[in-house]
Coordinates of C-alpha atoms in Angstrom, one line a residue:
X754 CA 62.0 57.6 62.7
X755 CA 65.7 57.4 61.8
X756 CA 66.6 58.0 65.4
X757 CA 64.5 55.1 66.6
X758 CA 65.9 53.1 63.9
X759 CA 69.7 53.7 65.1
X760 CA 68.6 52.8 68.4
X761 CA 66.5 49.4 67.1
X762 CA 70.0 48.6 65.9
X763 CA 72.3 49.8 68.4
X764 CA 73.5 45.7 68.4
X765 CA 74.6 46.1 64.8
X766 CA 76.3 49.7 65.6
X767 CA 77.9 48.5 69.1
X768 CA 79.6 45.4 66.8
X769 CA 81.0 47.7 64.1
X770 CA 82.4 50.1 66.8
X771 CA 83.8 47.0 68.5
X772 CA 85.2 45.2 65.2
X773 CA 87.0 49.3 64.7
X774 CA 88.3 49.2 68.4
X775 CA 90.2 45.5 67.9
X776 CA 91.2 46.7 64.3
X777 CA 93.0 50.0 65.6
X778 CA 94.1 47.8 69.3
X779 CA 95.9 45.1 66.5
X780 CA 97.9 47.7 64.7
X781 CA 98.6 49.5 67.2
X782 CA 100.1 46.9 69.0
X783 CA 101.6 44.5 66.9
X784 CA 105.0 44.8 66.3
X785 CA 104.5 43.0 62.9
X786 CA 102.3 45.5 61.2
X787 CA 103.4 48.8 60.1
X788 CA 100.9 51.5 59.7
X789 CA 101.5 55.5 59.2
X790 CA 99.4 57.5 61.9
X791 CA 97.7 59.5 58.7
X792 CA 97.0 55.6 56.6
X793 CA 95.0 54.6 60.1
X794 CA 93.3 57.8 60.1
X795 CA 91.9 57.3 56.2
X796 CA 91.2 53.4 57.5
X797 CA 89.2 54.5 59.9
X798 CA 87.0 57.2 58.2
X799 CA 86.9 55.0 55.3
X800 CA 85.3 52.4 57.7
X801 CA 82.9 54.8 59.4
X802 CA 82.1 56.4 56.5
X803 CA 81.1 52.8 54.5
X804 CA 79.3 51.7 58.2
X805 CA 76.9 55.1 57.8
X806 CA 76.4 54.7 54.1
X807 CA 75.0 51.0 54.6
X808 CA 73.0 52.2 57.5
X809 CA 71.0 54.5 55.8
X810 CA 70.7 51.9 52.9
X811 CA 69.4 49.8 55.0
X812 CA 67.0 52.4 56.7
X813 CA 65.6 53.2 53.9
X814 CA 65.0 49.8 52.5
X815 CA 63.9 48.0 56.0
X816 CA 61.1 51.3 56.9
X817 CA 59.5 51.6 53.5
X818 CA 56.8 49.3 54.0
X819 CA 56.4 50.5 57.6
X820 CA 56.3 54.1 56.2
X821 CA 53.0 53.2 53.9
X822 CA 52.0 51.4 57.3
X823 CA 52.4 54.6 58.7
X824 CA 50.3 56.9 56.6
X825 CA 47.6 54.2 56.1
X826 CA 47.1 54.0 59.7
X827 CA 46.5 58.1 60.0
X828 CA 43.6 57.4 58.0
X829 CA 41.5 54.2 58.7
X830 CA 38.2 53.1 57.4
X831 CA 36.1 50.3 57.1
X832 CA 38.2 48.8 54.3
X833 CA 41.4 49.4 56.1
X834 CA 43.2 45.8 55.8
X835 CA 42.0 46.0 51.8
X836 CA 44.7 49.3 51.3
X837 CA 47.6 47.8 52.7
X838 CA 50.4 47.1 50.2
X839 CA 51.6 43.6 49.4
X840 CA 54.9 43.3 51.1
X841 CA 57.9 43.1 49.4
X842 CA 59.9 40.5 51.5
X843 CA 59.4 37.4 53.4
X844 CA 61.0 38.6 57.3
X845 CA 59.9 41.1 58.9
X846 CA 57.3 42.9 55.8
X847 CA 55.4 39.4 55.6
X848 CA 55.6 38.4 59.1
X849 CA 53.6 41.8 60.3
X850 CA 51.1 41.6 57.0
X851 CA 49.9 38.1 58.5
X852 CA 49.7 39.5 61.7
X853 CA 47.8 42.3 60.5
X854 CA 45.6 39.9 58.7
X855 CA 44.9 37.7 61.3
X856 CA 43.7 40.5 63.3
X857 CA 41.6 42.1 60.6
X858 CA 40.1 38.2 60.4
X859 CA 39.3 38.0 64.3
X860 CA 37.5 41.9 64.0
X861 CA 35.7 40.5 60.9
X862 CA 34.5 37.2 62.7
X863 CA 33.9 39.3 66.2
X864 CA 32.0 41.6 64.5
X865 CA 29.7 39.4 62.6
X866 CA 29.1 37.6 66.2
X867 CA 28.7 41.0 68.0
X868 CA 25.7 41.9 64.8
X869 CA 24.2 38.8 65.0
X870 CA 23.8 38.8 69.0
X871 CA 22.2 42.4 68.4
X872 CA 19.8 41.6 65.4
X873 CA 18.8 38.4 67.8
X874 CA 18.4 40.6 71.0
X875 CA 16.4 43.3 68.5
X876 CA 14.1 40.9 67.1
X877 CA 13.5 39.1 70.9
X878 CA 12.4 42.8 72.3
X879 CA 10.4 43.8 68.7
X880 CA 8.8 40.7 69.3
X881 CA 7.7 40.9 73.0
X882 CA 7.0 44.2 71.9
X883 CA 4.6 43.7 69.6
X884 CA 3.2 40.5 72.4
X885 CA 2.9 43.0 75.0
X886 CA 0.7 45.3 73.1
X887 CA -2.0 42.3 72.2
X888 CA -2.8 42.5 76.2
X889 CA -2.7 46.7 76.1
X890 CA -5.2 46.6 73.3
X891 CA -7.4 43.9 75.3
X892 CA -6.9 46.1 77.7
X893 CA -8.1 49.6 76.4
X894 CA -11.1 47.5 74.5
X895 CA -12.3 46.3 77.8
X896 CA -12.0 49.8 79.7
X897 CA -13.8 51.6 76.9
X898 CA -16.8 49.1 77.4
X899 CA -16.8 50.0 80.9
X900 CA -16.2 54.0 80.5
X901 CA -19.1 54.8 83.7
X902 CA -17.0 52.8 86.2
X903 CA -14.9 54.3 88.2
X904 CA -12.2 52.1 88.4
X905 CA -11.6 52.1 85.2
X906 CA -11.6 55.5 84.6
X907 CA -8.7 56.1 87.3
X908 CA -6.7 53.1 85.1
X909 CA -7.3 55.1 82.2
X910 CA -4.1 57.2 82.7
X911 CA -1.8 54.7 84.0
X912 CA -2.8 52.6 80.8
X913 CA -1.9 55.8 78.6
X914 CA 1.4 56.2 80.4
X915 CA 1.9 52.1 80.0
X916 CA 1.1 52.2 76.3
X917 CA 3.4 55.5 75.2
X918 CA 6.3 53.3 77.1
X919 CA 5.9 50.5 74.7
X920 CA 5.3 52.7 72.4
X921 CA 8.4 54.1 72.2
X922 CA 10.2 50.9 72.6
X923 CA 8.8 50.0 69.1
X924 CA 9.8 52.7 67.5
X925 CA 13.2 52.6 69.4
X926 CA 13.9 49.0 67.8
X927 CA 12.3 50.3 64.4
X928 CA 15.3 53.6 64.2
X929 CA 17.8 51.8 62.3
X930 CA 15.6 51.6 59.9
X931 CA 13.6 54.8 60.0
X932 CA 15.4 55.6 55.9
X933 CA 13.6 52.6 54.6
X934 CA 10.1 53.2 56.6
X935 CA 9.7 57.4 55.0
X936 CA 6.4 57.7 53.6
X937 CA 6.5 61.3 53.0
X938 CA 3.1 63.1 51.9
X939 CA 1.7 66.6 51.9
X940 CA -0.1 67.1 55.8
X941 CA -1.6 69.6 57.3
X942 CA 0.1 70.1 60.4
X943 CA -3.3 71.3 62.6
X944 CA -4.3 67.4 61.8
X945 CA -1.2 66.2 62.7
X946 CA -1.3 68.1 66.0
X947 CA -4.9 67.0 67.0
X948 CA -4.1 63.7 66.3
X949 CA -1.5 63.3 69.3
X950 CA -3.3 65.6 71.7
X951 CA -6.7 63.3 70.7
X952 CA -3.9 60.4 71.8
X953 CA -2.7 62.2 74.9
X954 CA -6.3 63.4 76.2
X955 CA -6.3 61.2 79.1
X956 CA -3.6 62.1 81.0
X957 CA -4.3 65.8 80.3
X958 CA -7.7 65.0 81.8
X959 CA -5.9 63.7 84.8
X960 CA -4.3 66.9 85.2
X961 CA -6.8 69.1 84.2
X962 CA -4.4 70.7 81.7
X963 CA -5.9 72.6 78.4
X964 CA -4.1 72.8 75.3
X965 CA -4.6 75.8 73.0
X966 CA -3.8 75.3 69.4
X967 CA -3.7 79.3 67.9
X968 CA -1.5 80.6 64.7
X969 CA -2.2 79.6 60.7
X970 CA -4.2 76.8 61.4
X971 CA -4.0 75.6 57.6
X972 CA -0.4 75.3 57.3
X973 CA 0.8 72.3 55.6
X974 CA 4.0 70.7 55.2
X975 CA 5.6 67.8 53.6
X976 CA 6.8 65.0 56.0
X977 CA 6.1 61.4 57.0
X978 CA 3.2 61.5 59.3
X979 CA 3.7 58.2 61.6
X980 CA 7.4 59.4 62.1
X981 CA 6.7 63.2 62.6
X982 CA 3.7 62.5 64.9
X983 CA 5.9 60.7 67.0
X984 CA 8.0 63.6 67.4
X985 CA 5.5 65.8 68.4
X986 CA 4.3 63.4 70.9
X987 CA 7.7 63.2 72.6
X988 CA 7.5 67.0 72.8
X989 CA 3.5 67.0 74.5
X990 CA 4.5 64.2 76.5
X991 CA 7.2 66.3 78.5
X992 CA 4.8 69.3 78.5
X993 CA 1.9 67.5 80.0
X994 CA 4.8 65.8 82.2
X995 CA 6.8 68.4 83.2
X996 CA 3.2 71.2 83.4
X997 CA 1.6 72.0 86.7
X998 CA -2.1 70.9 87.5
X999 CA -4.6 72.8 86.0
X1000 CA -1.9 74.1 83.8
X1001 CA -2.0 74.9 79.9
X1002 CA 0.4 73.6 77.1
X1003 CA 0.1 76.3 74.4
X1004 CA 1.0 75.1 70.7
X1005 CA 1.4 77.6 67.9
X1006 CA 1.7 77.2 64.2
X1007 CA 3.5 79.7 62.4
X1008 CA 4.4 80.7 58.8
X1009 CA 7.8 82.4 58.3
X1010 CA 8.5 84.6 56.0
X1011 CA 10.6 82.1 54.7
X1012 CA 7.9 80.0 53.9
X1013 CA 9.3 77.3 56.6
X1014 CA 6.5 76.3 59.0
X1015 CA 7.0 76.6 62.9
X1016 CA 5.7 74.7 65.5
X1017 CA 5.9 75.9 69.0
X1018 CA 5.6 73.7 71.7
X1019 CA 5.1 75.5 75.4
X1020 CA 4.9 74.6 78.8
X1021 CA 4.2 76.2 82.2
X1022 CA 6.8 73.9 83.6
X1023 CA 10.1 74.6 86.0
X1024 CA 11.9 75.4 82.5
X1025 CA 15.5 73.8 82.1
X1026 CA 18.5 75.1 84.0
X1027 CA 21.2 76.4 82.0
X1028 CA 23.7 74.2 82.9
X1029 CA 21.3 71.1 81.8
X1030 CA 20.3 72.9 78.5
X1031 CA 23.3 72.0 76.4
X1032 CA 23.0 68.3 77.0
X1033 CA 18.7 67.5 76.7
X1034 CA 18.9 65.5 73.5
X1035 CA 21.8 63.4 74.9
X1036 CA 20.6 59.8 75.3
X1037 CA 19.8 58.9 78.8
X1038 CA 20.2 62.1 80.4
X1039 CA 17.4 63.3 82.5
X1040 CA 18.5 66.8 84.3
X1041 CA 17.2 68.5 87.1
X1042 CA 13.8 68.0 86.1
X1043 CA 14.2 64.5 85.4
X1044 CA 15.6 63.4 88.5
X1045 CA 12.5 65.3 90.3
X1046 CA 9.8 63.3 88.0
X1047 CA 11.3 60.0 88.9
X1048 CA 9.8 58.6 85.8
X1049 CA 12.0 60.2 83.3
X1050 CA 14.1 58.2 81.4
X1051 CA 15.8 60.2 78.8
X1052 CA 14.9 58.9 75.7
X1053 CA 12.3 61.2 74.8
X1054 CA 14.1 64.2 73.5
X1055 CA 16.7 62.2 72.3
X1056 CA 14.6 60.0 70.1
X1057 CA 13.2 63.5 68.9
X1058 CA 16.1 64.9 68.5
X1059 CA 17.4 61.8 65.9
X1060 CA 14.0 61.4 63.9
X1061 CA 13.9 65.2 63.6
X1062 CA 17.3 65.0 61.8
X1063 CA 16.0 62.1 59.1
X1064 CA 12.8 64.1 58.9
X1065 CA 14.9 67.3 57.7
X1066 CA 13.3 69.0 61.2
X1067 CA 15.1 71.6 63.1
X1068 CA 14.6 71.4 67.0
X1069 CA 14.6 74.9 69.0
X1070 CA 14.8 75.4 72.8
X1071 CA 13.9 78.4 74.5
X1072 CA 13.3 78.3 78.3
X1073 CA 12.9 80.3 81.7
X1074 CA 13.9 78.5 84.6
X1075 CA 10.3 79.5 86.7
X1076 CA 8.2 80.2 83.9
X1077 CA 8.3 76.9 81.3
X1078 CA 10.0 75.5 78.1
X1079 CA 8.8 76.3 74.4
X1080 CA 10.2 73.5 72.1
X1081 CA 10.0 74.7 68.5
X1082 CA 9.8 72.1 65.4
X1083 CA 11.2 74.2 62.0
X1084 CA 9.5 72.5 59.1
X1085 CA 12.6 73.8 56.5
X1086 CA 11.1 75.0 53.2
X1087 CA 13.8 73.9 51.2
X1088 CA 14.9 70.0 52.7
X1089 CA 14.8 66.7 50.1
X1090 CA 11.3 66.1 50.7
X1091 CA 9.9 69.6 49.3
X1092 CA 12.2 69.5 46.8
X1093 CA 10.8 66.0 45.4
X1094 CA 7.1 67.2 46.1
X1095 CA 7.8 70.6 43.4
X1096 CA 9.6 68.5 41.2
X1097 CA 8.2 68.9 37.7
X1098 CA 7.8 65.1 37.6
X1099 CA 5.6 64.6 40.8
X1100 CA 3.7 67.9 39.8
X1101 CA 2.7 66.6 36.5
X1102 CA 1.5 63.3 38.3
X1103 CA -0.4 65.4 40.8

């Protein structure tokens, strides 16, 4: 920084080194003053030597509130403007501290605007969310009146397909806030399973797919069921998508020595290619796969990926390109929510 500062003041160096020049020019020749070689030599060091001295007094001085600029700005956070020091002097410490204010004003007042256009735009889409389903419900009450017609019966799947869509989107605007919305309870995860494949049944009709549930059946684990159900439909929704006709998704519960509960998700799909594998719970991407099944959209394993993490649920891939994925959820035995379910205190009000 010193070296930068010389050069800032390269005026006030290039006029001391001027004021020498014409100082050593008039004794030297002017036939009025007198001056021993070795009294000009001392006059000059003296000079030089007083110039550096007040240049580095003034170094230090002028950079010492730019210095604490320095090291705050290595480190910002939120509350960045709030740690700044107080400067010292009027020109230049106070002129760069109101600049600095003003812009941490203008990011305050932009950022308020930028929240408040989002919370609007997130309550306009919750809300034609939640108008869209009204329809979807008329909808499915109208088609399970008419169940013998065959019409209906072919809508039946495209309705499923509509209705998992908005579905999502719900729960999409609702992820903010997923903290505030746990309801976690003791469930038994063969329930929690049947539940979404019950939910999914019509599309597996359409393509005649079975779904096996085998492994400890009476399992249980502690989690929030509206939450963890919608992870485990994200997971049978890209098995049924991604499984052939007349294909079978096979889900099996395991207990691990460990006492953490597995849940093993598999396909007879095209499996995942290895260069696509390191990037499926990235938002928005679709893959291979996804580019094939032109309906993708690549917010499935994504949003899977994020509740699982609030949920305290691990996420395992294991595929073969050719032979199908298996998607395992890891139900820890030791996460926040176990730990409050054996607490002495929620024991004794069991």
């Amino acid at each position: 920084m010193f070296i930068a500062y010389l050069f800032y003041k390269k005026s006030w160096i290039g006029i001391m080194g001027l004021l020498l020049l014409l100082t050593n020019a008039l004794i030297q020749f002017d036939a009025g003053i007198d001056v021993e070689p070795h009294s000009l030599i001392y006059l000059n060091t003296l000079f030089l030597t007083i110039c550096i001295i007040f240049l580095i007094w003034r170094y230090k001085k002028e950079t010492v509130y730019y210095k604490s600029l320095h090291t705050l700005f290595n480190d910002l956070g939120e509350d960045w403007f709030e740690s700044i020091p107080e400067p010292q002097r009027r020109f230049p410490d106070g002129v760069m501290y109101t600049l600095l204010q003003n812009i941490h004003e203008y990011d305050l007042n932009k950022r308020r605007e930028d929240q408040l256009t989002q919370r609007m735009d997130h309550d306009d889409l919750s809300s034609w969310v939640h108008e869209v389903k009204t329809p979807l419900t008329a909808m499915k009450i109208i088609m399970d009146g008419h169940r013998s017609n065959e019409l209906v019966q072919r809508l039946n799947a495209p309705w499923l397909r509509m209705h998992l869509l908005i579905d999502r989107q719900l729960y999409i605007s609702r992820l903010a806030n997923l903290d505030s919305d746990l309801l976690p309870d003791k469930r038994k995860v063969q329930d929690l399973i049947r539940e979404e494949v019950r939910e999914l049944s019509t599309w597996c009709m359409e393509k005649n797919i079975t779904i096996e549930v085998t492994g400890n059946t009476a399992a249980t684990v502690y989690t929030d069921k509206k939450w963890c159900g919608f992870v485990m439909r994200q997971l049978l929704t890209n098995a049924i998508k991604y499984s052939p006709t007349d294909g079978k998704v096979s889900i099996h519960i395991d207990l691990q020595e460990n006492e953490n509960v597995m849940v093993s998700i598999m396909d007879e799909g095209p499996g995942i290619q290895t260069h696509d594998l390191p990037r499926i719970f990235d938002k928005g991407f679709t893959g291979e796969n996804g580019r094939v099944q032109h309906s993708a959209t690549g917010m499935g394993l994504y949003l899977a990926k994020e509740i699982s993490k609030k949920l305290h649920i691990r996420l395992e891939v294991a595929t073969a390109v050719g032979e199908g994925t298996s998607i395992g959820m890891i139900f820890s035995s030791d996460n926040p929510f176990e730990r409050i379910r054996r607490s002495p205190l929620n024991n004794r009000h069991e």
